[in-house]
XYZ file of C-alpha atoms in Angstrom:
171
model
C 136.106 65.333 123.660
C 138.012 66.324 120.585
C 135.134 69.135 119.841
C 135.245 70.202 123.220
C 138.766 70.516 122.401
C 139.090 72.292 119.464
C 136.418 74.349 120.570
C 138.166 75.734 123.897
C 141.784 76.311 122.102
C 139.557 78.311 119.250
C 138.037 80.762 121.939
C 141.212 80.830 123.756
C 143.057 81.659 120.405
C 140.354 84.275 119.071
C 140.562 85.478 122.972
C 144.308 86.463 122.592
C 146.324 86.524 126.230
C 145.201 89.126 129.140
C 148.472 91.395 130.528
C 150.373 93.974 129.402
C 150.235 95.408 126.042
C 153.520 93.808 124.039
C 154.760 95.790 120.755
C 154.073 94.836 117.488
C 157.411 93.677 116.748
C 157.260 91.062 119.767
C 154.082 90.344 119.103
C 155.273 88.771 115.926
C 157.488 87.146 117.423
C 155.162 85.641 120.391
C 152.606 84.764 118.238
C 150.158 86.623 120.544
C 148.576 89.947 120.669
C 147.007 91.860 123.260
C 142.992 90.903 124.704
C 140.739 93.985 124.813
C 138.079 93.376 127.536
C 134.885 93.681 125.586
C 133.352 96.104 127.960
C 136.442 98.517 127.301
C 136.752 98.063 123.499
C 134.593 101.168 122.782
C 136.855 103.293 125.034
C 140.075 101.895 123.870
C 138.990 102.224 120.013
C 138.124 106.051 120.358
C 141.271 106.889 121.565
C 143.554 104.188 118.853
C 141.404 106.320 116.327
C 142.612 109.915 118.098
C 146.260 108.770 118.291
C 146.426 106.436 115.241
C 149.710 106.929 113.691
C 149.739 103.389 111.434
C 150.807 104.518 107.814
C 148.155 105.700 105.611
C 147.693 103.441 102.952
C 144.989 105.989 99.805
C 143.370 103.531 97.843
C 140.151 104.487 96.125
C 136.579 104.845 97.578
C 135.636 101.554 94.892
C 138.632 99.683 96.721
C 137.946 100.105 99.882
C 134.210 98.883 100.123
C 135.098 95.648 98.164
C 137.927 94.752 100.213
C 136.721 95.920 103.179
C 133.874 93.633 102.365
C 136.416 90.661 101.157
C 137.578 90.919 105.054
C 134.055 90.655 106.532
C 133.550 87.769 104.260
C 137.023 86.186 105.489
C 135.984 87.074 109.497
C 132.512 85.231 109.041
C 134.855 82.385 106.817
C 136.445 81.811 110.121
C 134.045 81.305 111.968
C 132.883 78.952 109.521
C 135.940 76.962 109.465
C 136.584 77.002 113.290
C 133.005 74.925 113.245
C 134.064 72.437 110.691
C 137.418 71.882 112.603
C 135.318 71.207 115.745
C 133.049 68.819 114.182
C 136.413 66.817 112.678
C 135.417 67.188 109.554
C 138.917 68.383 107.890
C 138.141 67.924 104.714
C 135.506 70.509 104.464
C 137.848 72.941 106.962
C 140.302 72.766 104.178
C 137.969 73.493 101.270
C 136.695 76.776 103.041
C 139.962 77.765 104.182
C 141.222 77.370 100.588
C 138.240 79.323 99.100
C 138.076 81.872 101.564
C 141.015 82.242 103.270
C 143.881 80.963 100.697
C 145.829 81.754 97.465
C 142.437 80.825 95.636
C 140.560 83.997 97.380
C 142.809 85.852 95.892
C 141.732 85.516 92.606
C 138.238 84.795 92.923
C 137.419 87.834 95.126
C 136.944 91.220 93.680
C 138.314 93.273 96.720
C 141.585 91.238 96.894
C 141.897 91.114 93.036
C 141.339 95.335 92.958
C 143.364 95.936 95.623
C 146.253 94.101 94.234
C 146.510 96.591 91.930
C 146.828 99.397 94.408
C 148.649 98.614 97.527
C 152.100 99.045 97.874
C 154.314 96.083 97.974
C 154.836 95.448 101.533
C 151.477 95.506 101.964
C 150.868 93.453 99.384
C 153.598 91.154 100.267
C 151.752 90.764 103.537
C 148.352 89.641 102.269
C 150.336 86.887 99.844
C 152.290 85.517 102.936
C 149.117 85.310 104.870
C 147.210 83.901 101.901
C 150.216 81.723 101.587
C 149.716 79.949 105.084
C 146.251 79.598 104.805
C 147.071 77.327 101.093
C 150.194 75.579 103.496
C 147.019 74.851 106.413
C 144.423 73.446 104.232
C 146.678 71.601 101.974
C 147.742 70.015 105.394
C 144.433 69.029 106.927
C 144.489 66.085 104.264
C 147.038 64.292 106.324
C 144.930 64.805 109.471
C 147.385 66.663 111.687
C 147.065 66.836 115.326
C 145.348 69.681 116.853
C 148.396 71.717 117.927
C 149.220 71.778 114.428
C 145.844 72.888 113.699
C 145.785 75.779 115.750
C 149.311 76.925 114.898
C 148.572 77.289 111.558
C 144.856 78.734 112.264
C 147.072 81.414 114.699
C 149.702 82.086 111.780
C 146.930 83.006 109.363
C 145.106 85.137 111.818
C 148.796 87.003 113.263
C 148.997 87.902 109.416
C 145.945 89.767 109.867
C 146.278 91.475 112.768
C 150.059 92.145 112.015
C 149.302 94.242 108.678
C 145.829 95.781 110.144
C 148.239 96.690 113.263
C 150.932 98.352 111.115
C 148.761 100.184 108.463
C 145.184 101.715 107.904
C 143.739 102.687 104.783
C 141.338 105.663 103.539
């Protein structure tokens, strides 16, 4: 029951909520961001990429590929950690989430360590928070919290990636 459980709130979390599109600044504040149907992704990405008008963050062409491969790594860490929640086995959850997900990625990933160096502080500032509440969720999965709790701090981690991948794009 409990994996069934943790299972259905992960979907429904990675799912997002269907309706009408909020802004980014209430979407902070909701906790919740838009669903895309899959079958209108494609579509809907052409255009964001006409019409993008997110800040351009320049970094260099050596920046870009590691961190852009630092955030594949952290999408497939997810999934990862998502499993090990299911299964109940907490311990492990918070080891991954630590190493792949928390203040310790920072410094043992060469995308996150090289970017540091370039972005500009609020973006910076916005990878530390989320980095931040990744270290607060796995330090808290030793006292076995209940699955709400879980979840809210999965959701803060992942709103801290979609808010600064909202608000800025980089070349």
């Amino acid at each position: 029951m409990r994996q069934t459980t943790y299972l259905t709130a992960a979907l429904l979390l990675l799912a997002g909520p269907v309706g009408a599109e909020p802004t980014m600044q209430s979407a902070m504040h909701q906790h919740s961001l838009p669903a895309m149907p899959s079958q209108a992704a494609p579509q809907a990405m052409m255009a964001m990429s006409a019409e993008d008008g997110r800040p351009l963050v320049k970094l260099s062409a050596e920046t870009i590929a590691l961190l852009r491969a630092d955030m594949r790594h952290m999408m497939a860490a997810y999934a990862t950690i998502f499993g090990q929640l299911a299964d109940g086995k907490n311990e492990e959850a918070a080891k991954s989430i630590e190493e792949n997900l928390g203040m310790t990625a920072m410094k043992t990933h060469p995308g996150m360590m090289k970017a540091s160096q370039e972005l500009p502080d609020n973006v910076r500032m916005m990878g530390m928070n989320m980095h931040k509440s990744a270290s607060e969720l796995a330090a808290s999965l030793k006292n076995n919290p209940k699955p709400a709790a879980v979840f809210a701090g999965m959701q803060q981690i992942s709103a801290g990636c979609t808010a600064c991948h909202m608000a800025y794009r980089v070349r």
